[in-house]
CSV table of C-alpha atoms in Angstrom, one decimal:
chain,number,residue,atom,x,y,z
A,731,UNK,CA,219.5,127.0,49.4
A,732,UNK,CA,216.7,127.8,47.4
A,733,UNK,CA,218.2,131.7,47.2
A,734,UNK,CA,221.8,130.5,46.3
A,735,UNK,CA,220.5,128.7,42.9
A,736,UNK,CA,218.6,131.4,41.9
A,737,UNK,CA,221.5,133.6,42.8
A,738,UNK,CA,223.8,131.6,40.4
A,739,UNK,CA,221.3,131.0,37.9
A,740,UNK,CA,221.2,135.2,38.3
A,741,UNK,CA,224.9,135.2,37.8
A,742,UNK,CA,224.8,132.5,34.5
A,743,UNK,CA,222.4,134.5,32.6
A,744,UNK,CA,224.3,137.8,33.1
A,745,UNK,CA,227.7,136.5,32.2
A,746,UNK,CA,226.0,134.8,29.0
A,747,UNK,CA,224.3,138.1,27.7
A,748,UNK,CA,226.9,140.2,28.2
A,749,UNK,CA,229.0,137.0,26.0
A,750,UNK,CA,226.8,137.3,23.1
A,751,UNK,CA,228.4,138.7,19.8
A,752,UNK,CA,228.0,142.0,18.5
A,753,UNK,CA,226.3,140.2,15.5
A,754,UNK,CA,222.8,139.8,18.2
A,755,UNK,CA,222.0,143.5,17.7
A,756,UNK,CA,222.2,143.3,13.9
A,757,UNK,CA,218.9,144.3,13.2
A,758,UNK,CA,220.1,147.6,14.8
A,759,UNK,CA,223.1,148.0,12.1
A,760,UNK,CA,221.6,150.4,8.6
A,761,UNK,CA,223.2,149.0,5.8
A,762,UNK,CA,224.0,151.4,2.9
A,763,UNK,CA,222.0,151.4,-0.4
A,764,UNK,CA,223.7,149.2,-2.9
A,765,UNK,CA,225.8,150.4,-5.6
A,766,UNK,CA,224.8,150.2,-9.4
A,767,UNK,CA,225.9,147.4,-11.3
A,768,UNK,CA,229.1,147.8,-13.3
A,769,UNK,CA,227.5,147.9,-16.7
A,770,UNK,CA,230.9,149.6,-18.0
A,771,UNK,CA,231.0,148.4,-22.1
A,772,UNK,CA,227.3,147.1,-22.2
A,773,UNK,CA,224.1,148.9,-23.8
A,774,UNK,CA,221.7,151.1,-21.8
A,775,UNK,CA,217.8,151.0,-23.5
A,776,UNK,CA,215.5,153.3,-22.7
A,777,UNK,CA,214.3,156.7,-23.6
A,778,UNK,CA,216.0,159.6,-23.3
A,779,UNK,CA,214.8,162.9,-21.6
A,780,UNK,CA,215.9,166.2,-20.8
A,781,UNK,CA,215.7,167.1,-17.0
A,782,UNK,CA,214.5,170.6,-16.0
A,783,UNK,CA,218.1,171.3,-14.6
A,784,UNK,CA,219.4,170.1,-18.2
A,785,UNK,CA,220.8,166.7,-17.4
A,786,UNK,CA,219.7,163.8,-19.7
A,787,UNK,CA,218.2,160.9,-17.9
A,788,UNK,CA,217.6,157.5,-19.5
A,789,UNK,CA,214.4,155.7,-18.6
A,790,UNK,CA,214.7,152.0,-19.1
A,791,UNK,CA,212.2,149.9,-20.0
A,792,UNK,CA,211.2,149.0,-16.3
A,793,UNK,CA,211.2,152.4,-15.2
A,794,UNK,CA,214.9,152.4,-13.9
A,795,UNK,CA,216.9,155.8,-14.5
A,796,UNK,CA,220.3,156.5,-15.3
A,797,UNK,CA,221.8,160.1,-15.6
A,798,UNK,CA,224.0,159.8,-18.8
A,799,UNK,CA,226.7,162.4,-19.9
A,800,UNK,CA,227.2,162.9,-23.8
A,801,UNK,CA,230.9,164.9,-24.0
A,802,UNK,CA,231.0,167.0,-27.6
A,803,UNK,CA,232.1,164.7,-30.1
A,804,UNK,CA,230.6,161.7,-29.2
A,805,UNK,CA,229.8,159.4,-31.7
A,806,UNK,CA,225.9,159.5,-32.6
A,807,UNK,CA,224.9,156.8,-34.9
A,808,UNK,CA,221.7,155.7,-36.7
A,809,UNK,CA,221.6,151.6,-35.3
A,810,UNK,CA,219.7,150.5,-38.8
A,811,UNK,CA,221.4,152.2,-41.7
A,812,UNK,CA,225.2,153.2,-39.7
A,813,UNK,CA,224.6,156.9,-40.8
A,814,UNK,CA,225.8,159.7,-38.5
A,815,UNK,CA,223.2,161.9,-36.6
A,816,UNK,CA,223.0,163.8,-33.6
A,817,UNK,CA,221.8,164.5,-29.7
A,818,UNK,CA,219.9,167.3,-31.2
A,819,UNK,CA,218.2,165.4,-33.1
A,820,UNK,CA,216.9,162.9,-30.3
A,821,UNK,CA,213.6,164.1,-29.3
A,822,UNK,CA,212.3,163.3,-25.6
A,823,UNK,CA,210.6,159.8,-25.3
A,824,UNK,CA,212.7,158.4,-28.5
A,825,UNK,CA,213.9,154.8,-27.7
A,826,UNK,CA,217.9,155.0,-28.1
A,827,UNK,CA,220.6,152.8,-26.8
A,828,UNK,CA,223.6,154.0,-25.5
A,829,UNK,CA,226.9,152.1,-24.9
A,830,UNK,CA,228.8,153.5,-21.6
A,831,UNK,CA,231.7,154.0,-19.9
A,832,UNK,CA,232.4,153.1,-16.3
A,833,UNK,CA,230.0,154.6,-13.5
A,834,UNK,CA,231.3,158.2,-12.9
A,835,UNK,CA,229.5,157.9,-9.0
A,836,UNK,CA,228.6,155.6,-6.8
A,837,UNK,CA,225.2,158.0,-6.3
A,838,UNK,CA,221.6,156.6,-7.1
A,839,UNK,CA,220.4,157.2,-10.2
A,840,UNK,CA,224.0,156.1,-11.3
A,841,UNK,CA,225.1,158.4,-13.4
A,842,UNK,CA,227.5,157.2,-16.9
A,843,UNK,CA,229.4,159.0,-19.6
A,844,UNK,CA,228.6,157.8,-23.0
A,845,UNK,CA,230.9,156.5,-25.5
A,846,UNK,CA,228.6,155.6,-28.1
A,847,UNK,CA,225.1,156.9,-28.8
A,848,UNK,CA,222.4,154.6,-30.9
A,849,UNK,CA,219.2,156.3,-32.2
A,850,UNK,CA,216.2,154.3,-34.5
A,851,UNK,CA,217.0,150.9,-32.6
A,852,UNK,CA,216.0,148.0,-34.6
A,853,UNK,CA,213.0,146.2,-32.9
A,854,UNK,CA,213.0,143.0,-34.7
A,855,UNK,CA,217.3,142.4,-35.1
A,856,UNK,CA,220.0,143.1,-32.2
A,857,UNK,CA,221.7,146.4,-32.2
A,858,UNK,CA,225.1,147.2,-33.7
A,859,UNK,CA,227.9,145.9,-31.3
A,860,UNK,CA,230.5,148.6,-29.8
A,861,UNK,CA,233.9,146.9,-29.1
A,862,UNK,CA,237.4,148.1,-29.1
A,863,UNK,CA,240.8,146.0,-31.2
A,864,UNK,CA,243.3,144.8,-28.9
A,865,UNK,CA,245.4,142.9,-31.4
A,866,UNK,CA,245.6,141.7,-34.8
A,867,UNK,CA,245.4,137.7,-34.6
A,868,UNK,CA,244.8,137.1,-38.2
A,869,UNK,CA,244.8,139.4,-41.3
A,870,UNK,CA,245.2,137.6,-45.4
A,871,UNK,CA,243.4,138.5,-48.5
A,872,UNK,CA,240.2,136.7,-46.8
A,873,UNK,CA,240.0,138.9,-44.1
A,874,UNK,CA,241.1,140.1,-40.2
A,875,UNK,CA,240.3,138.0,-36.7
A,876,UNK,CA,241.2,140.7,-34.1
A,877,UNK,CA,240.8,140.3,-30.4
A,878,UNK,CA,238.9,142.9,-28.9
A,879,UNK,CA,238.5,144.7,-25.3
A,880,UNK,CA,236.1,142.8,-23.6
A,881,UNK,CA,238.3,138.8,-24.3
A,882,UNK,CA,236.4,138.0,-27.4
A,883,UNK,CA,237.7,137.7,-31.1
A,884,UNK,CA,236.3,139.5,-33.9
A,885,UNK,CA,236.2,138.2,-37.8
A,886,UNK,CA,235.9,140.9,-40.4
A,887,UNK,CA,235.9,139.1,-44.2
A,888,UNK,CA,236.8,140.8,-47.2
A,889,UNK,CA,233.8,141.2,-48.4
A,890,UNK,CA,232.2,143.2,-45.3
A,891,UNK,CA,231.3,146.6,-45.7
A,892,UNK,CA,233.7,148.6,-43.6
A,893,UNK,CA,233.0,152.6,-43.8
A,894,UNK,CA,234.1,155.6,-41.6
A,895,UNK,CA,232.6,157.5,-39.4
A,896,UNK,CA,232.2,161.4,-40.4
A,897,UNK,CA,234.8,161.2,-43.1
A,898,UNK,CA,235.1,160.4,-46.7
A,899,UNK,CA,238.2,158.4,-46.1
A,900,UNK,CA,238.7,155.0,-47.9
A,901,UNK,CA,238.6,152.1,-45.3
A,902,UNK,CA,239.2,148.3,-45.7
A,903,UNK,CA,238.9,145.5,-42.8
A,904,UNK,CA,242.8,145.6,-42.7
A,905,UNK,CA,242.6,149.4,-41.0
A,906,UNK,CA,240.6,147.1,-38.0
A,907,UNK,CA,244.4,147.6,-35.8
A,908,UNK,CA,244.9,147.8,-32.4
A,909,UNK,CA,243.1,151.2,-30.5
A,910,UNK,CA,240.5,151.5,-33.2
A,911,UNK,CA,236.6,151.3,-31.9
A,912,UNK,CA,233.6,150.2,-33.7
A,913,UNK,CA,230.2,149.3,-34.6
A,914,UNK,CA,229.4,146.1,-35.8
A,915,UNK,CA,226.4,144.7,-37.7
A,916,UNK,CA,225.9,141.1,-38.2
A,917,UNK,CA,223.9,139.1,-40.6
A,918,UNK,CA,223.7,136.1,-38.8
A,919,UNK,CA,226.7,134.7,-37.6
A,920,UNK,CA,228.8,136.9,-39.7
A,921,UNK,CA,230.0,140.1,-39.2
A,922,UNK,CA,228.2,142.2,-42.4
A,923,UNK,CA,228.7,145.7,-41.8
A,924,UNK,CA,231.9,148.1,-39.8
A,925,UNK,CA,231.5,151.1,-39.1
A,926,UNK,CA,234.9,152.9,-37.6
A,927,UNK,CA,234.4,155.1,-35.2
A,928,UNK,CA,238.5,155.9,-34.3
A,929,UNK,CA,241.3,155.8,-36.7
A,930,UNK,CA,243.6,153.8,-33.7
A,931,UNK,CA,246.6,156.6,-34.8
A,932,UNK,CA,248.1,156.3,-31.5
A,933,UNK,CA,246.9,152.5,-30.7
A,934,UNK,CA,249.2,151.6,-27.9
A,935,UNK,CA,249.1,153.6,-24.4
A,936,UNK,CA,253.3,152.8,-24.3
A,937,UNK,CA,254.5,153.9,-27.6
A,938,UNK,CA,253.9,157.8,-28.2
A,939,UNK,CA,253.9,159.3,-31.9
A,940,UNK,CA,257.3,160.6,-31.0
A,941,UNK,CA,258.8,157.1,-30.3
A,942,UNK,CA,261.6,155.8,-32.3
A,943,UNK,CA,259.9,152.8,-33.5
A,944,UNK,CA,256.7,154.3,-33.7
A,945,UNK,CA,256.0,153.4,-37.6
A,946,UNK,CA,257.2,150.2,-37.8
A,947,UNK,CA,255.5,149.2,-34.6
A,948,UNK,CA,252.2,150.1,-36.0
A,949,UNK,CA,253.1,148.5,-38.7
A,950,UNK,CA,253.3,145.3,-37.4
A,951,UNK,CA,250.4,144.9,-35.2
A,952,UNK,CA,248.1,145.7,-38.1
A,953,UNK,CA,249.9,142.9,-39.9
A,954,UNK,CA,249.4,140.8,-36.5
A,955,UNK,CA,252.8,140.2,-36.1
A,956,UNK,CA,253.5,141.6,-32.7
A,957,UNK,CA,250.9,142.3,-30.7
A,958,UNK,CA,249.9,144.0,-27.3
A,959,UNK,CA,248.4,143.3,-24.6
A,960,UNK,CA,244.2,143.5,-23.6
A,961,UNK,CA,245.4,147.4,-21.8
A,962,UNK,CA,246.5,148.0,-25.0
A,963,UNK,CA,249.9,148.3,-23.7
A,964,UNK,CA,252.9,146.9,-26.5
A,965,UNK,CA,255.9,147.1,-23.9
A,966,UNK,CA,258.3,148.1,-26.2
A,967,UNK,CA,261.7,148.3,-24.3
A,968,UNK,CA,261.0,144.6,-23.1
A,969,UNK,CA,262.7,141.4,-24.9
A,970,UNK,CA,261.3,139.7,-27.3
A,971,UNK,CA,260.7,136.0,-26.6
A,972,UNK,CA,260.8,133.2,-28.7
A,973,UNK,CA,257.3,132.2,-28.7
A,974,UNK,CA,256.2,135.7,-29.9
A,975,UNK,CA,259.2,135.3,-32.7
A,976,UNK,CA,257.2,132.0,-34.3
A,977,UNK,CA,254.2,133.6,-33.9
A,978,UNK,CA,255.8,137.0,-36.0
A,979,UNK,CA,257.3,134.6,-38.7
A,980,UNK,CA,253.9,132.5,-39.1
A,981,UNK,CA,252.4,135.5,-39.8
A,982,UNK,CA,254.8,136.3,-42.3
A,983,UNK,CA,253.8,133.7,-43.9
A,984,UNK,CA,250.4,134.1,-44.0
A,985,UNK,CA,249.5,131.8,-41.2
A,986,UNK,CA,249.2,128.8,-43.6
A,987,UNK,CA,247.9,125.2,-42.7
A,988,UNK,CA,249.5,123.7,-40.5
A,989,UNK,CA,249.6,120.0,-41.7
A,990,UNK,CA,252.6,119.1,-39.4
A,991,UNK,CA,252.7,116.8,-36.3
A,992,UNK,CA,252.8,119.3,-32.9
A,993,UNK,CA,256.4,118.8,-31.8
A,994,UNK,CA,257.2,117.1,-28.5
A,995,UNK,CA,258.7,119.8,-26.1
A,996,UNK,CA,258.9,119.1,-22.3
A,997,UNK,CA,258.2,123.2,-21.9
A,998,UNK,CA,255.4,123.2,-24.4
A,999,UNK,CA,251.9,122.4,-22.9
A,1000,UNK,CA,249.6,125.0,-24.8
A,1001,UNK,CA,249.5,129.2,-25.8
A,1002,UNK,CA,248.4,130.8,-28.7
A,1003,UNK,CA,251.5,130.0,-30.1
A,1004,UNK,CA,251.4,126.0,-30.5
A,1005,UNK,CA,250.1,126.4,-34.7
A,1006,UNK,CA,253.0,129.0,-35.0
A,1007,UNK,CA,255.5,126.8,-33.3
A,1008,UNK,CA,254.3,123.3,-35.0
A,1009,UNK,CA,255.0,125.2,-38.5
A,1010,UNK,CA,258.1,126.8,-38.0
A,1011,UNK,CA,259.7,123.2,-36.6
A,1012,UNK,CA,258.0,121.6,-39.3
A,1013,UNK,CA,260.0,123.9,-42.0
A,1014,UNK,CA,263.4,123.4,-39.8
A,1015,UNK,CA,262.7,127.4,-39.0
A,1016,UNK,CA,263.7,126.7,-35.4
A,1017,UNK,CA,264.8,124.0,-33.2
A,1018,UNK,CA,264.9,123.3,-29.9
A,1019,UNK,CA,267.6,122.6,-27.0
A,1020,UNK,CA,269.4,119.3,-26.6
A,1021,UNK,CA,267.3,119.3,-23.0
A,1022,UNK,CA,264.1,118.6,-25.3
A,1023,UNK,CA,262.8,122.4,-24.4
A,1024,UNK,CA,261.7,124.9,-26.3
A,1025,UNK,CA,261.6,127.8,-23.5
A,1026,UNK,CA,259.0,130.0,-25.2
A,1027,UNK,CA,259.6,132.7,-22.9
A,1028,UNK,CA,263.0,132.9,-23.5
A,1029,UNK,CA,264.7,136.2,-24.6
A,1030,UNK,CA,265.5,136.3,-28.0
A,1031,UNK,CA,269.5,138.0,-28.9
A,1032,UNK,CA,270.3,140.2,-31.9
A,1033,UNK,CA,272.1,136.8,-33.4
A,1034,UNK,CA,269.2,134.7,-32.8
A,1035,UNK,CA,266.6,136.8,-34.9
A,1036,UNK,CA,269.0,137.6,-37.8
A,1037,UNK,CA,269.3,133.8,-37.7
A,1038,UNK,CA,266.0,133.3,-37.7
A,1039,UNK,CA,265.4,136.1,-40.3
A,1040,UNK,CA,267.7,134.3,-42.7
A,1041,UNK,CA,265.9,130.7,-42.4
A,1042,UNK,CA,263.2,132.2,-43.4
A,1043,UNK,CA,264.3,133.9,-46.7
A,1044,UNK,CA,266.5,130.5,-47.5
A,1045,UNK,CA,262.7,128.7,-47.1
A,1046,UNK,CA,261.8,131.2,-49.8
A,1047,UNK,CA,264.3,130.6,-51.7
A,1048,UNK,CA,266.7,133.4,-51.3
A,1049,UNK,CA,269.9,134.0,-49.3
A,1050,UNK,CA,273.3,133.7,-50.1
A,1051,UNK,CA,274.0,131.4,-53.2
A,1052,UNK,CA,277.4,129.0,-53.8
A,1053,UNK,CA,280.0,130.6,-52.7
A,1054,UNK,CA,280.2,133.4,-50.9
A,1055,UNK,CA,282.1,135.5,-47.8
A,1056,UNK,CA,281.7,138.8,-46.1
A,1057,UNK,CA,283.7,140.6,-43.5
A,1058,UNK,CA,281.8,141.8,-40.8
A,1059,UNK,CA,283.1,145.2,-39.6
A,1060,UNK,CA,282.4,145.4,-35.8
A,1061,UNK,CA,284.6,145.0,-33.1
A,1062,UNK,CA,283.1,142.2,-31.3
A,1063,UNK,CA,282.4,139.9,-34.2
A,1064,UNK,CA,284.3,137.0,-33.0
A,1065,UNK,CA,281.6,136.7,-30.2
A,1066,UNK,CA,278.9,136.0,-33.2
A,1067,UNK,CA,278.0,132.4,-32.9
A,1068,UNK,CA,279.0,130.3,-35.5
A,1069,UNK,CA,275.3,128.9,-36.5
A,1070,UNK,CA,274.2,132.7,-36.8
A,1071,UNK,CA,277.5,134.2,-38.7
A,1072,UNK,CA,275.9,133.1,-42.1
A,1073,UNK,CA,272.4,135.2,-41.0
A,1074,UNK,CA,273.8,138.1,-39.3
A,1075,UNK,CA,276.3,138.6,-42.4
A,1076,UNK,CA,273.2,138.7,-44.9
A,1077,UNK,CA,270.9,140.9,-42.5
A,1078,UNK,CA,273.8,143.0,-42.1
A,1079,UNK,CA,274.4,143.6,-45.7
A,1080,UNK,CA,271.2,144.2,-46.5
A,1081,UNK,CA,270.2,146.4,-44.1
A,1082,UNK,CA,268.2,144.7,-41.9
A,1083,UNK,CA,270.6,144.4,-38.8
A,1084,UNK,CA,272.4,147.6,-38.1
A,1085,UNK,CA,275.3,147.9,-35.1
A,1086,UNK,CA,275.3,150.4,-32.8
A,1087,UNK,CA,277.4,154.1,-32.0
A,1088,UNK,CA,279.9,152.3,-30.5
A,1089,UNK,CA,281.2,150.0,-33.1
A,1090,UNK,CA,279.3,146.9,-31.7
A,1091,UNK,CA,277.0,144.6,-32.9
A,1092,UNK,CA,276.1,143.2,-29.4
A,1093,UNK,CA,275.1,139.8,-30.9
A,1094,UNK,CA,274.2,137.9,-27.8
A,1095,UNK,CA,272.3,141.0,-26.6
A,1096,UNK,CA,268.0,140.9,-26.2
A,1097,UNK,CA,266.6,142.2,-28.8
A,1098,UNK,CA,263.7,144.4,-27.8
A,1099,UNK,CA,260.1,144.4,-28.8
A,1100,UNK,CA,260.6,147.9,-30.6
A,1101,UNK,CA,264.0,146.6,-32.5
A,1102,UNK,CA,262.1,143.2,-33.6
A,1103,UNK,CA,259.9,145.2,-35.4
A,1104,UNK,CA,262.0,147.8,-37.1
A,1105,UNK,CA,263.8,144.6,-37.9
A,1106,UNK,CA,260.9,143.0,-39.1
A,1107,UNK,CA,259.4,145.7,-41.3
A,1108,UNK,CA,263.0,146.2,-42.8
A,1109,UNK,CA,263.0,142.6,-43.7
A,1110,UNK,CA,259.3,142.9,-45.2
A,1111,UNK,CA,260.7,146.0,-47.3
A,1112,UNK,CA,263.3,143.8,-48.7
A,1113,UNK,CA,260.9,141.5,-49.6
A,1114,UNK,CA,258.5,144.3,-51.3
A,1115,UNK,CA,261.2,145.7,-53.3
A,1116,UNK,CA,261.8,142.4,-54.8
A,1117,UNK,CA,258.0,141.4,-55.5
């Protein structure tokens, strides 16, 4: 009997190790090194040295090292007084900073490409700060708020020093537009000093030098009336909705106070559009839908802007005055609403609606983000030529 339970007992133990998980022999498993941080955007201290092999390695503070790679033409930059210098000029042990981009390998020392080079680092104030204009959120004759890569917002007054990098060329906080980089010095809380390190000619990864609407769509995100997005994608080809149209016109208007009670729409919780929205309603600029809904993301039609358009230059005092009538010559102009006939007459002969090859106007048609703003910047022209 004896020899039976020790059998089973045999039996038990061998059917439970051969049940244990794979996880028991963890302490046999290597795991591999860790890879570097992502310190993509951030600032590298250390000192930089040559290597015998000719790579330059950045020796932090602890002893850490990080293999950098300076391309030709990257900006070198003295981080006290903003003037320009240059790697040659960095001699080994100097303490530098240098802003990077994201880790080329995986390997250990990580190993970075530099966008931005620091020399003379300030001991006793922080060093410049590197960022890159997504969008234009505010820009009057105070100053600019821009957003900028890394989700943060940027204000640049008037009274800043703003200056070029390498050139001569005469630069004011309102050149801060989508696709240009920078250094920043602050004096406190306050951004003091701007240095430009890209001129943001081709701002928007979508919208080529070559493209139709290139002008006037650089024109209006450095007036911060249409904006892209963080990837510094504009989207051009897609509709324009109605919560970016309130935002265009408050800008317009120089994003004054907004003094008005925020109006009641079921849609309407929040956005970066409610100040642009509460004004507009507030000056009878736009309505909303006998449903009590705004519908912000709403497409926006040819009508519809014109409309919009002329509101706007009646709030200013102009538009058609008494009496007044005017044909419109295209072949579908019985399907122009009656509440936008008056605007889409006006815009029409005054150039800032045009129809298209076919003889249309296409009034209930989207209007896309690259026709809003040849729009808008035809109806700013208008209002130039009469200033």
């Amino acid at each position: 009997m004896k020899k039976r339970w020790c059998s089973l007992l045999s039996a038990l133990l061998c059917a439970a190790m051969l049940a244990l998980p794979a996880a028991a022999a963890e302490e046999l498993v290597i795991s591999p090194a860790p890879a570097p941080a992502d310190t993509a955007g951030e600032l590298l201290e250390g000192s930089l040295e040559r290597m015998e092999d000719g790579s330059l390695v950045l020796k932090g503070k602890t002893g850490e090292e990080t293999v950098v790679h300076i391309p030709d033409g990257t900006p070198v930059v003295n981080a006290q007084s903003g003037a320009a210098s240059a790697v040659s000029a960095i001699k080994a042990g100097d303490a530098v900073g240098v802003y990077v981009g994201p880790a080329m390998t995986l390997s250990l020392p990580p190993q970075y490409t530099a966008e931005v080079v620091l020399t003379d680092l300030p001991t006793e104030t922080p060093a410049p700060l590197y960022r890159t204009v997504t969008a234009v959120e505010l820009v009057n004759a105070e100053g600019i708020t821009v957003q900028t890569a890394d989700g943060g917002s940027l204000r640049v007054s008037a009274k800043a020093e703003v200056k070029p990098y390498l050139t001569k060329n005469r630069v004011t906080y309102r050149d801060l537009i989508p696709g240009v980089k920078l250094l920043v010095w602050f004096d406190g809380a306050a951004a003091d000093r701007v240095l430009l390190l890209s001129s943001g000619e081709t701002p928007f990864a979508d919208v080529a030098q070559d493209h139709w609407a290139y002008q006037d769509i650089l024109a209006c995100a450095s007036e911060g009336l249409l904006s892209g997005d963080q990837s510094l994608s504009f989207r051009p080809g897609e509709a324009l909705t109605r919560a970016e149209l309130v935002k265009a016109l408050y800008h317009m208007a120089g994003c004054p106070a907004v003094i008005q009670s925020i109006p009641v729409f079921t849609d309407v919780e929040g956005g970066d559009y409610i100040s642009a929205l509460t004004w507009a309603v507030g000056n009878k600029l736009v309505s909303g839908y006998a449903d009590s809904t705004f519908r912000p993301d709403a497409p926006v039609t040819r009508q519809q802007l014109a409309a919009f358009l002329y509101r706007w230059e009646q709030h200013r005092g102009g538009g058609f005055q008494g009496a007044w009538m005017f044909l419109l010559d295209y072949t579908d102009r019985d399907s122009i609403s009656d509440y936008a006939y008056e605007g889409v007459a006006w815009c029409t002969m005054n150039g800032v609606l045009t129809g298209r090859s076919d003889g249309t106007l296409a009034p209930g048609a989207p209007v896309t983000r690259a026709a809003a703003a040849v729009m808008l910047q035809r109806y700013l022209g208008l209002q130039n030529a009469k200033n």
